[in-house]
Short mmCIF file of C-alpha atoms and ligand atoms in Angstrom, two decimals:
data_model
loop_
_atom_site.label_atom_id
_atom_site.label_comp_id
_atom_site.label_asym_id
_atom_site.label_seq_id
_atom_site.Cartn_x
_atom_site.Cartn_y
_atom_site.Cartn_z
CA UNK A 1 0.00 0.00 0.00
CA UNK A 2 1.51 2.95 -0.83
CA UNK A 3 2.59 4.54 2.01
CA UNK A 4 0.72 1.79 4.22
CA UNK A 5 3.45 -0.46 4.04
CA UNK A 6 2.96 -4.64 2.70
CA UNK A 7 -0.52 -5.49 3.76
CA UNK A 8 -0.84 -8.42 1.31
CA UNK A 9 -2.31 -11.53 3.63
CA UNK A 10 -1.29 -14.94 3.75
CA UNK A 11 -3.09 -17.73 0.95
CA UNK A 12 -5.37 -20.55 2.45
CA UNK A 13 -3.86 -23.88 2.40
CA UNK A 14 -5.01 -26.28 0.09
CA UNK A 15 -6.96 -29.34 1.12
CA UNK A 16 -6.38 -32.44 2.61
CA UNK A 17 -7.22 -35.56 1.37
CA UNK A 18 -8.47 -38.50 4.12
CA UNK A 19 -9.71 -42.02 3.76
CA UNK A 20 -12.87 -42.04 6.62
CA UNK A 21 -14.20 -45.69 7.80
CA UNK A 22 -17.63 -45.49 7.23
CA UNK A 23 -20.23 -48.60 8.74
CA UNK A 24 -23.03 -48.42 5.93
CA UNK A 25 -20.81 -49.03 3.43
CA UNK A 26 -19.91 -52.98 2.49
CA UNK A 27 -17.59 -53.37 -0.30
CA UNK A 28 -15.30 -51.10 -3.03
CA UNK A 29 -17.95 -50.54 -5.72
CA UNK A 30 -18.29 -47.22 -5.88
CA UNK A 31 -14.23 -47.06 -6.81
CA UNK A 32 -15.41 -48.71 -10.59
CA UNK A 33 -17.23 -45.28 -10.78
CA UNK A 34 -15.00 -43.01 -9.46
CA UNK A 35 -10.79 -43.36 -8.72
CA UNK A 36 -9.59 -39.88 -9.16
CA UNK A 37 -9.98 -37.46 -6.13
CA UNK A 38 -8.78 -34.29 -6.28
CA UNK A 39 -9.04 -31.72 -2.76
CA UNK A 40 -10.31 -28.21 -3.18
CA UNK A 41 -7.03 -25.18 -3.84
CA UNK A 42 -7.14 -23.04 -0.68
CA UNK A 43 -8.03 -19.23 -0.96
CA UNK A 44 -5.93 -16.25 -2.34
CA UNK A 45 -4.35 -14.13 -0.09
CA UNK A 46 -5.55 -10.46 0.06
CA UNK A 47 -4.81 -6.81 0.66
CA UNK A 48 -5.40 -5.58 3.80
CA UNK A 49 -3.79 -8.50 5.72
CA UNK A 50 -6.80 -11.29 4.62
CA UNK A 51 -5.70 -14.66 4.94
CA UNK A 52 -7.73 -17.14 1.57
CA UNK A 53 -9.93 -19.34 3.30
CA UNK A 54 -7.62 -23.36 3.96
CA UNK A 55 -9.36 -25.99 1.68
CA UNK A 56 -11.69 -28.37 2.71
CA UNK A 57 -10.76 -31.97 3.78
CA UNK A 58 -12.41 -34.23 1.31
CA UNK A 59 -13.31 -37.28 2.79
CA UNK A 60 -13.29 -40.48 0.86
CA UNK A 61 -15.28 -43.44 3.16
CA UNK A 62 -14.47 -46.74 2.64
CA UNK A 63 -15.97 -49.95 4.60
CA UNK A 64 -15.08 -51.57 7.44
CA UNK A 65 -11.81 -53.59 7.00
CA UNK A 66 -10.25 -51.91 4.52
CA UNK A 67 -6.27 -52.03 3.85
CA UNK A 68 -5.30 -48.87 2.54
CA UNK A 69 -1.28 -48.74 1.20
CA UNK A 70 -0.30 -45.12 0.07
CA UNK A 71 2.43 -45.37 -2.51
CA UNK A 72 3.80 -42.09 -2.22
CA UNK A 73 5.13 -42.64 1.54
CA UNK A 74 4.92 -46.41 1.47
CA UNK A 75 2.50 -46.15 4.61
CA UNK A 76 -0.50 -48.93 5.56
CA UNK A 77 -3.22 -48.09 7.26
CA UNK A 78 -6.02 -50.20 8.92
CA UNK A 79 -9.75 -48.91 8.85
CA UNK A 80 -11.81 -51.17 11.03
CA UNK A 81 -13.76 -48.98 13.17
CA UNK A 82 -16.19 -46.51 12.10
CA UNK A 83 -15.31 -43.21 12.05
CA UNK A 84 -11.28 -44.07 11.76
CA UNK A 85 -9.14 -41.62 9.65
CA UNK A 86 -6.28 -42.02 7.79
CA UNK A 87 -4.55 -39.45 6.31
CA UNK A 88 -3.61 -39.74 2.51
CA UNK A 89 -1.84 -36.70 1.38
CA UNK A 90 -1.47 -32.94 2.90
CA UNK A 91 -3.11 -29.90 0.69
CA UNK A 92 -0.50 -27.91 -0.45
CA UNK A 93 0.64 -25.35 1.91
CA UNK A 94 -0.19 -21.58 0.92
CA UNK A 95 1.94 -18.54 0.18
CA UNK A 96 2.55 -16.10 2.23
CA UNK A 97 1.28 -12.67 2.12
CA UNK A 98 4.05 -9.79 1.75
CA UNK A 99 3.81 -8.70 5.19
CA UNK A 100 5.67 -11.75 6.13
CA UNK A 101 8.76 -10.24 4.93
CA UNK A 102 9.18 -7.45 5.85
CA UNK A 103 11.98 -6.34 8.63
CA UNK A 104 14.14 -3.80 9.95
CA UNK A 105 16.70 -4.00 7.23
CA UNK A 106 13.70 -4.86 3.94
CA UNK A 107 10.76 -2.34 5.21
CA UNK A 108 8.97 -2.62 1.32
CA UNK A 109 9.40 -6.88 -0.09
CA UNK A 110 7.89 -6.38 -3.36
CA UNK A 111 7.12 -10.21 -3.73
CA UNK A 112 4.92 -12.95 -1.59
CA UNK A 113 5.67 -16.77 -1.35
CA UNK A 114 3.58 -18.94 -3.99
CA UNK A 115 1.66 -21.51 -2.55
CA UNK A 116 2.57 -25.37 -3.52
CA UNK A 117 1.13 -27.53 -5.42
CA UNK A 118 -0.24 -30.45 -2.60
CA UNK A 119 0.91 -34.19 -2.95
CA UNK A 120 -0.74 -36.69 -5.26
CA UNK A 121 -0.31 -40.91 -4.89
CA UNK A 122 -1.46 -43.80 -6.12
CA UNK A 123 -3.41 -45.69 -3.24
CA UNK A 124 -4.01 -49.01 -3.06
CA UNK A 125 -7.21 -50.24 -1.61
CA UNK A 126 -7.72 -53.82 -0.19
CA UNK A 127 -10.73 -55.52 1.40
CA UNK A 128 -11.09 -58.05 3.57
CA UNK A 129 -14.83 -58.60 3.70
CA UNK A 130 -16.91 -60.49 6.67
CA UNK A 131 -20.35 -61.44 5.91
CA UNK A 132 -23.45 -60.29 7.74
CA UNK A 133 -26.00 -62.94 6.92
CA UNK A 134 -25.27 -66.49 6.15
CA UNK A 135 -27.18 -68.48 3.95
CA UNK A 136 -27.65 -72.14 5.01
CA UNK A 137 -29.43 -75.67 3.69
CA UNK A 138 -29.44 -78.54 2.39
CA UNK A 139 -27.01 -78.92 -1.11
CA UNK A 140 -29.69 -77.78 -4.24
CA UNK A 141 -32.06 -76.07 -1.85
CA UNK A 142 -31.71 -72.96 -3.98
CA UNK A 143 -28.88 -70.93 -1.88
CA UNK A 144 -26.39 -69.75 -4.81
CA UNK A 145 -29.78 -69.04 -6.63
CA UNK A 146 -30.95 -66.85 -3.88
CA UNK A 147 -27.52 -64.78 -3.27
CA UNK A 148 -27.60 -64.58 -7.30
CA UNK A 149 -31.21 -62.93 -6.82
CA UNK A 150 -30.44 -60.84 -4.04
CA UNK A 151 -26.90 -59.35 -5.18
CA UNK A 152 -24.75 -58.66 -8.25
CA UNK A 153 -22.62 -61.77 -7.06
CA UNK A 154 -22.86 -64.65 -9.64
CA UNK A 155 -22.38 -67.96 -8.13
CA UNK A 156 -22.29 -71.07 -10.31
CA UNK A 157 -26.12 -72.75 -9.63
CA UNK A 158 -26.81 -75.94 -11.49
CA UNK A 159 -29.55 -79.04 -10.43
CA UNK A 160 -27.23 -81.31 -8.65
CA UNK A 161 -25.79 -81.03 -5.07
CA UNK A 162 -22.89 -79.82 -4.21
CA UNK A 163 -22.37 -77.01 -6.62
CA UNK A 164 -20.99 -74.67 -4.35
CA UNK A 165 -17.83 -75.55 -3.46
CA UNK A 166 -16.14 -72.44 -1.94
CA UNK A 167 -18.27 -69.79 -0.06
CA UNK A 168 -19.45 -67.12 -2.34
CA UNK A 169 -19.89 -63.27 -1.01
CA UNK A 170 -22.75 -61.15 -2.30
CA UNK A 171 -23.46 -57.02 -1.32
CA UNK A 172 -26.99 -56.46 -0.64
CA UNK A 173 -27.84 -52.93 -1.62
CA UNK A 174 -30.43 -51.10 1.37
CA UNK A 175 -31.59 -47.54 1.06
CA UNK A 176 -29.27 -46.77 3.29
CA UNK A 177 -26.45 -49.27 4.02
CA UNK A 178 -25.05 -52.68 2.87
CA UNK A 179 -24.77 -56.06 4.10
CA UNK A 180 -22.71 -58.82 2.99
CA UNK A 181 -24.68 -62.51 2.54
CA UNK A 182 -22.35 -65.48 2.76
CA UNK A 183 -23.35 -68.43 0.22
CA UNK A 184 -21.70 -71.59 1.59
CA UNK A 185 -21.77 -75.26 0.53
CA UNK A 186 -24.84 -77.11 1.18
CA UNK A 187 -24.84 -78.97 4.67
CA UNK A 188 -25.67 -82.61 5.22
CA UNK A 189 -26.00 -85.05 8.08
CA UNK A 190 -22.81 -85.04 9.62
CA UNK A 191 -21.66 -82.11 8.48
CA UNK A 192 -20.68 -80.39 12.10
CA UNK A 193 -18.38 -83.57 12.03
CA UNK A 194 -16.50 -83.25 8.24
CA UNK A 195 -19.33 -85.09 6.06
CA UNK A 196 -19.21 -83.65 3.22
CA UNK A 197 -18.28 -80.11 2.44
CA UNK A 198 -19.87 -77.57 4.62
CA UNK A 199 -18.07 -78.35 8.04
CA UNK A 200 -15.11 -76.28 6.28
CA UNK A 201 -17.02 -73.15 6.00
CA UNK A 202 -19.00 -73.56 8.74
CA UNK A 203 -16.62 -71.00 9.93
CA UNK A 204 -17.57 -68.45 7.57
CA UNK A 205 -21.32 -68.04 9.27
CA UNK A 206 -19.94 -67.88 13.01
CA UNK A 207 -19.56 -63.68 12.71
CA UNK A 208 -22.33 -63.25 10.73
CA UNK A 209 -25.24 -61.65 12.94
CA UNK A 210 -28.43 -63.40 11.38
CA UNK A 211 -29.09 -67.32 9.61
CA UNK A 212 -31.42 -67.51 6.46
CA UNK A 213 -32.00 -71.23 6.39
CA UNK A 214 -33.01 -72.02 2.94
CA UNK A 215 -35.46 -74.96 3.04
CA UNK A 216 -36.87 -76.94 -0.37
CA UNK A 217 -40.73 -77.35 -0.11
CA UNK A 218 -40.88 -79.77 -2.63
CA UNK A 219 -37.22 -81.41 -2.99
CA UNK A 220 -36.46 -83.62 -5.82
CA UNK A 221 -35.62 -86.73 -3.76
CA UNK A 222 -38.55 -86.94 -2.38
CA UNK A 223 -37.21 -85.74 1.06
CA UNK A 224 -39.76 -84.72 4.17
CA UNK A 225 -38.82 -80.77 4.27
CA UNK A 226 -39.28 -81.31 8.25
CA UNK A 227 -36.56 -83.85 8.44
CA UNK A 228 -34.27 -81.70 6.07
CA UNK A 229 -34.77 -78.69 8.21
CA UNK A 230 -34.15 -80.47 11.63
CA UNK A 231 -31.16 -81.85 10.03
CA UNK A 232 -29.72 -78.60 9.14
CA UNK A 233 -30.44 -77.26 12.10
CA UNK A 234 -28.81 -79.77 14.09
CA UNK A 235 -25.78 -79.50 12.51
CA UNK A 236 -25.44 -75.56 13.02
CA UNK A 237 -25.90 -76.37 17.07
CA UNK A 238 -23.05 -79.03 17.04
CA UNK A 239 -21.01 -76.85 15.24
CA UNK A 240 -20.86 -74.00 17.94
CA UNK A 241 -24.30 -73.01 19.99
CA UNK A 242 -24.27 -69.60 19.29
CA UNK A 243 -24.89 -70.47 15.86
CA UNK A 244 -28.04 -72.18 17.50
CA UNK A 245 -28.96 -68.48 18.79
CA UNK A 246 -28.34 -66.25 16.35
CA UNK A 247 -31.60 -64.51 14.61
CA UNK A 248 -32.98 -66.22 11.70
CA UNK A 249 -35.56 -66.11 8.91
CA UNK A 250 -36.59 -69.08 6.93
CA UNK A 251 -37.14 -68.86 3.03
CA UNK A 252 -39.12 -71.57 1.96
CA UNK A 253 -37.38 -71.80 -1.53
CA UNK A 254 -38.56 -72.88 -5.30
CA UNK A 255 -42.38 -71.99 -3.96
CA UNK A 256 -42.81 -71.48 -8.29
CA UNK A 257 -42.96 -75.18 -8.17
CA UNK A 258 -45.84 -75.50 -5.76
CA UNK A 259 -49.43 -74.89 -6.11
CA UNK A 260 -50.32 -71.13 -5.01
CA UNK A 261 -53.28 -72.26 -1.55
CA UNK A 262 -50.78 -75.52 -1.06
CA UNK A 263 -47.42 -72.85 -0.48
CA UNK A 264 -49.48 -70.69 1.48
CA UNK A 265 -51.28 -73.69 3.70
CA UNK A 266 -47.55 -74.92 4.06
CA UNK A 267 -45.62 -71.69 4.63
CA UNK A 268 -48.86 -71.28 7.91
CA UNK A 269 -47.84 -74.51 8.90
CA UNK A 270 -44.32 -73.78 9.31
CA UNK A 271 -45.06 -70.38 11.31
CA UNK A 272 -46.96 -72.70 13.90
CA UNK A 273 -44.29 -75.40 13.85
CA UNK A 274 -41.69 -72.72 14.99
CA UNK A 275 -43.55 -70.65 17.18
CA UNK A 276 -44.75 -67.81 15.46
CA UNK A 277 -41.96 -64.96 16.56
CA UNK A 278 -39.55 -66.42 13.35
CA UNK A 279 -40.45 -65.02 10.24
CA UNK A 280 -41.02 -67.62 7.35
CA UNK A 281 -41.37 -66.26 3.63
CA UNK A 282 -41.84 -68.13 0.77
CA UNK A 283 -39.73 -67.04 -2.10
CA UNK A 284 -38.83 -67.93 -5.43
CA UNK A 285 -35.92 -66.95 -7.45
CA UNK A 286 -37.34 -67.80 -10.95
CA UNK A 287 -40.22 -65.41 -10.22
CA UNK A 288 -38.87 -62.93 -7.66
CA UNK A 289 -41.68 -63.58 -5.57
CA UNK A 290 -40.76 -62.75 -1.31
CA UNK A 291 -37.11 -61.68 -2.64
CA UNK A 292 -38.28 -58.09 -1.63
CA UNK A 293 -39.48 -59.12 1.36
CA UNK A 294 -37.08 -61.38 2.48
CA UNK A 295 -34.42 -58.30 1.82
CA UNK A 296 -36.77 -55.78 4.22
CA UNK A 297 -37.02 -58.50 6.55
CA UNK A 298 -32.91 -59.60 6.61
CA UNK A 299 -32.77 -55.42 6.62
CA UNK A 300 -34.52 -55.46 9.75
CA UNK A 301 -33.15 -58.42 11.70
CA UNK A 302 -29.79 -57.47 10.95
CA UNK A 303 -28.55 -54.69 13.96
CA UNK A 304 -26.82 -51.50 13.17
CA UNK A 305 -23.01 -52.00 13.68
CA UNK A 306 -20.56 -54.04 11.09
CA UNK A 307 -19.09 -57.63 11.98
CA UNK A 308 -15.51 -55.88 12.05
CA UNK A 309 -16.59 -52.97 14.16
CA UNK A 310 -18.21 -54.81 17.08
CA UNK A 311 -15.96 -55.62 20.43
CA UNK A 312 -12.05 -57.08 20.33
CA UNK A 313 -13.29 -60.29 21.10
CA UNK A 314 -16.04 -61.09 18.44
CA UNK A 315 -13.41 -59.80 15.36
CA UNK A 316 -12.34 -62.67 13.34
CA UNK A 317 -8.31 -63.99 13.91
CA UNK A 318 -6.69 -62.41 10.84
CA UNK A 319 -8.24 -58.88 11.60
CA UNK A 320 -7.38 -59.42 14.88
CA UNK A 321 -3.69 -59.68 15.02
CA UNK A 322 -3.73 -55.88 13.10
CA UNK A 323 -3.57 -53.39 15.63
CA UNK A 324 -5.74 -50.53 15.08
CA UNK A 325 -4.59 -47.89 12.43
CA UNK A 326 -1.05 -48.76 12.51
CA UNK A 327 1.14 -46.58 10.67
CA UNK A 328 4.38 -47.68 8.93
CA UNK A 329 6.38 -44.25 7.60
CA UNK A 330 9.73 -45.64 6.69
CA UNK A 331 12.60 -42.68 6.56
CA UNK A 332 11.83 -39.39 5.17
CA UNK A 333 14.12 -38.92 2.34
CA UNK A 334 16.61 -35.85 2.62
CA UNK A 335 15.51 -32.94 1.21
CA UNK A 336 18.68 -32.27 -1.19
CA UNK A 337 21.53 -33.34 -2.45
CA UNK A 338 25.17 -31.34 -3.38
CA UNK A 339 26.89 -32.46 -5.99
CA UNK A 340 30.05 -31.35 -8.03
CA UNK A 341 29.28 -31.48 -12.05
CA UNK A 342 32.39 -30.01 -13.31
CA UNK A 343 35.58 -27.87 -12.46
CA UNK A 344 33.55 -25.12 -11.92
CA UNK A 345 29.52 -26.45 -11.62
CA UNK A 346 27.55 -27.72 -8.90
CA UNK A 347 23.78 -28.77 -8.78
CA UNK A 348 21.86 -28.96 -5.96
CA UNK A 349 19.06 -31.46 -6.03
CA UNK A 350 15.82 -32.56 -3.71
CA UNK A 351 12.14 -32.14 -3.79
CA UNK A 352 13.49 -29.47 -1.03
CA UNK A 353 14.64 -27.65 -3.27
CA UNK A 354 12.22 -28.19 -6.13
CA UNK A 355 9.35 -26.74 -2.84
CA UNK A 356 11.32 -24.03 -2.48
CA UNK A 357 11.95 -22.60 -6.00
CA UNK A 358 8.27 -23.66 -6.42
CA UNK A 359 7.90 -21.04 -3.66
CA UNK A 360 9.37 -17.79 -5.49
CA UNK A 361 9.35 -16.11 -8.97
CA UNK A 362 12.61 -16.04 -10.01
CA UNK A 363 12.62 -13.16 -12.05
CA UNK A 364 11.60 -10.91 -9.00
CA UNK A 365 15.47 -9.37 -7.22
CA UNK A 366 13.65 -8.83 -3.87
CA UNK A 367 12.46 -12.67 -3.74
CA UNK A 368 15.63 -13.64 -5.17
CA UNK A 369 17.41 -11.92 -2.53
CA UNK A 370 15.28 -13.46 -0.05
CA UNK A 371 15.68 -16.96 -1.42
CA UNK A 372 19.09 -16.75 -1.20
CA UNK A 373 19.00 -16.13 2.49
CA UNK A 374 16.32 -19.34 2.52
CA UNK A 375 19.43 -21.84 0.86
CA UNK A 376 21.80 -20.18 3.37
CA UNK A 377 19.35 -21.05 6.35
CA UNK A 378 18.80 -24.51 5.01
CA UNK A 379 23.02 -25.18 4.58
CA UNK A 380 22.75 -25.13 1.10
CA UNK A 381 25.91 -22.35 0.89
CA UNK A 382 27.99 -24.60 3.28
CA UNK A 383 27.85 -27.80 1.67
CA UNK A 384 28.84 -25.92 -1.79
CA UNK A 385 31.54 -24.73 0.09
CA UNK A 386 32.12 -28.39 1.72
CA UNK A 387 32.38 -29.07 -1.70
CA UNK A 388 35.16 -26.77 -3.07
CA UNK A 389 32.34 -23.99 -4.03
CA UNK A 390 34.59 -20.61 -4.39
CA UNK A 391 32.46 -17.24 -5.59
CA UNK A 392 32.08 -17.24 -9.31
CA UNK A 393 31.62 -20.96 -9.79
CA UNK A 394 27.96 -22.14 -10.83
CA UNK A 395 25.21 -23.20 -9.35
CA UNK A 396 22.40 -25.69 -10.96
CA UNK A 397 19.31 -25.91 -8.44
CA UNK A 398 17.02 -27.90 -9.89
CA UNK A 399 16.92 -26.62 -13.70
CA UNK A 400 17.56 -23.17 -12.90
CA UNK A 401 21.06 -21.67 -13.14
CA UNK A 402 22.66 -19.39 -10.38
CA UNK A 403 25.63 -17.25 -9.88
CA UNK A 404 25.73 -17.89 -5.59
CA UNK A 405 28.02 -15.45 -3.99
CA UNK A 406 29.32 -17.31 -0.29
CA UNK A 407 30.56 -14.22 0.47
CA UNK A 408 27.59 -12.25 1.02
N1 GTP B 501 -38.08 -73.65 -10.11
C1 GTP B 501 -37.13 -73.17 -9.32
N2 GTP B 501 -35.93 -73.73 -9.33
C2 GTP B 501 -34.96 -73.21 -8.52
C3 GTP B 501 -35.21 -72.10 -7.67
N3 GTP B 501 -34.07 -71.81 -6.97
C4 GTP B 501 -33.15 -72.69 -7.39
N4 GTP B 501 -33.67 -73.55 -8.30
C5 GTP B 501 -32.96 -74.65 -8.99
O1 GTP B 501 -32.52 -75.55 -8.00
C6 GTP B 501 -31.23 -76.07 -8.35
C7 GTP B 501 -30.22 -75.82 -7.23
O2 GTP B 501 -30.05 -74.42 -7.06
P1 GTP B 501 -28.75 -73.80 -6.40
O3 GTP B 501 -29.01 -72.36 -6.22
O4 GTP B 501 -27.53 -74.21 -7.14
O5 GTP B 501 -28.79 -74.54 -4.99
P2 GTP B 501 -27.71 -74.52 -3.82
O6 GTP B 501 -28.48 -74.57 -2.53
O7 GTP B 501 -26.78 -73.39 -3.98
O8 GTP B 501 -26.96 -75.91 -4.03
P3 GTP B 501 -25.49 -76.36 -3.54
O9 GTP B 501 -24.53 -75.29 -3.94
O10 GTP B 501 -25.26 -77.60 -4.30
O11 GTP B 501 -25.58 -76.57 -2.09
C8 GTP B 501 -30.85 -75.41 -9.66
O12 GTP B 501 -31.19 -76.26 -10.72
C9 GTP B 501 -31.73 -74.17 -9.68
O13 GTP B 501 -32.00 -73.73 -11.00
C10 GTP B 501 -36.52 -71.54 -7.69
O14 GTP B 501 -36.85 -70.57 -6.98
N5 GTP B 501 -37.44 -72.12 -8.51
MG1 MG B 502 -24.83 -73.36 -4.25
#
């Protein structure tokens, strides 16, 4: 200002960029729409000593236990809890104003600092998924079918048992959150003791919070569906009790097959058989009929809260040996390097050095001046000098060339 003196304020900082562990959300998909995130530029400086306004933190939520490596710093971060943070990159910091510089010996600096560019990575995003419902019956009693209905997964289904031979994962889309369904290999007699297949994965249903037992009205081999279902059921107690008492709904599946009054006389039958407080849906996944039911009523039986997120004690081994949001930051790399390029060269090399020139335009004498002070504050002079530097020799830092005089 003339006669005022610098009044020029500092810029706003740019902003930050954070991954935020967020409990409604279930799996990566939203990533296939978007990968590129960019933080807002903080404000401009102003006259009159008016700092620009820092940039927001944009927030990108992921679901609980996600692996998050950033490439740029080599760091890992674990997001198992809702509401954990992990910081991806810093917002560029701003310039400052004028006013900054000035001092008893430089009353008027006719420059301010540029603000920096922020940091940009590459981040790597890994899942490791738990389910919240677990799909369980007899082999063919329509369970891959379902999970095909009821999510975008695509398990193999075919008409003989023991199609499903590793557990398949599905996301089931809700207004407002998602839940994970577990499809796992069809159970027999025996199972809780390694007949057949499903004993394996038994172990995949233990976190989840809520059972659909998927029960053939009409099977094939001529099977009583009351027999099947105790069987099933008998198995999931000798596997572990509290599989015995967790929630559950039962689908009565294939109901396409069955006379309309017969599947409803049947499906009234069941409801008395177990008590009346379990809800029992008939539902077929050639029609879609009770598929939208049977999501509002897993929606409902299924508590607030993620499988990951709940206490120490009910988070499955391999999560649990992570401690929370650890942080690995291996050695910061040095911020330049000296080096001799000819009798009478030298370059000077570093992203600290690249952030500083980034800082000043070079073409302005006072913030020349002033930068020069800067590489003599940061020991850039004495390791010239270290060096064999003598006045007159010159000076590469990063592309630019400069005539450095020590002696100043
Ligand atoms: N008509 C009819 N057929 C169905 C329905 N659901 C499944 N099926 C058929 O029943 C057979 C078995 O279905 P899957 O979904 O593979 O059964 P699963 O319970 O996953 O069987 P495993 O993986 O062997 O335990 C397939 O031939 C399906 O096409 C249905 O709602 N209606
Ligand atoms: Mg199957």
């Amino acid at each position: 200002m003339p006669k005022g003196g610098p009044d020029g304020g500092d810029g706003g900082r740019g902003g930050d960029i954070v991954v935020v562990c967020d409990d409604s959300l279930r799996d990566l998909e939203s990533f296939r729409r978007r990968s590129h995130f960019k933080a807002r530029r903080g404000g401009h400086g102003q006259g009159s000593l008016r700092h620009g306004a820092d940039g927001e933190t944009l927030e990108i939520a992921v679901p609980p236990g996600t692996e998050v490596l950033v490439e740029r710093d080599g760091t890992r971060h674990d997001l198992l809890g809702p509401g954990q943070r992990a910081l991806l990159v810093r917002g560029g910091p701003g310039g400052r104003g004028n006013k900054r510089f000035a001092g008893p010996t430089y009353q008027a600096p006719r420059f301010a600092e540029r603000g920096l560019a922020g940091d940009a990575t590459w981040v790597t995003l890994r899942l490791k998924l738990l389910a919240d419902v677990g799909l369980v019956g007899l082999p063919n009693a329509g369970k891959s079918s379902l999970l095909a209905r009821l999510t975008r997964a695509h398990p193999k289904v075919a008409d003989y048992p023991f199609t499903t031979l590793q557990p398949v994962l599905g996301t089931l889309e809700l207004d407002d959150r998602q839940l994970v369904i577990a499809d796992i290999p069809g159970l027999i007699e025996g199972a809780s003791s390694g007949a057949g297949l499903g004993h394996d994965f038994l172990a995949h249903i233990e976190r989840t919070r809520l059972i659909v037992h998927v029960l053939d009205l009409a099977p094939l081999d001529g099977s009583d569906p009351v027999g099947n279902h105790a069987t099933v059921e008998r198995e999931l107690r000798l596997h572990d009790p509290r599989l015995a008492s967790l929630p559950r709904i039962l689908a009565l599946s294939k109901a396409d097959l069955v006379a309309g009054d017969e599947a409803a006389r049947k499906r009234a039958e069941w409801e008395q058989r177990l008590g009346g407080d379990l809800p029992v849906l008939l539902t077929s996944s050639v029609t879609r009929a009770g598929l939208d039911r049977l999501a509002v009523e897993i929606a409902r039986r299924v508590p607030g809260g993620s499988p990951v997120g709940q206490t120490a004690d009910e988070r499955p081994a391999d999560l649990l040996g992570l401690p929370e949001h650890r942080v690995f930051r291996p050695a910061a790399a040095r911020a330049y390097r000296v080096q001799r390029t000819g009798e009478h060269s030298f370059s000077v090399t570093g992203e600290g050095i690249d952030r500083l020139l980034a800082r000043y335009d070079l073409d302005n004498e006072d913030a020349l001046a002033h930068l020069e002070r800067r590489l003599r504050g940061i020991g850039v002079i004495r390791a010239l000098e270290a060096q064999g530097f003598v006045a007159g020799d010159e000076v590469a830092l990063g592309d630019v060339e400069f005539a450095l005089d020590p002696s100043s």
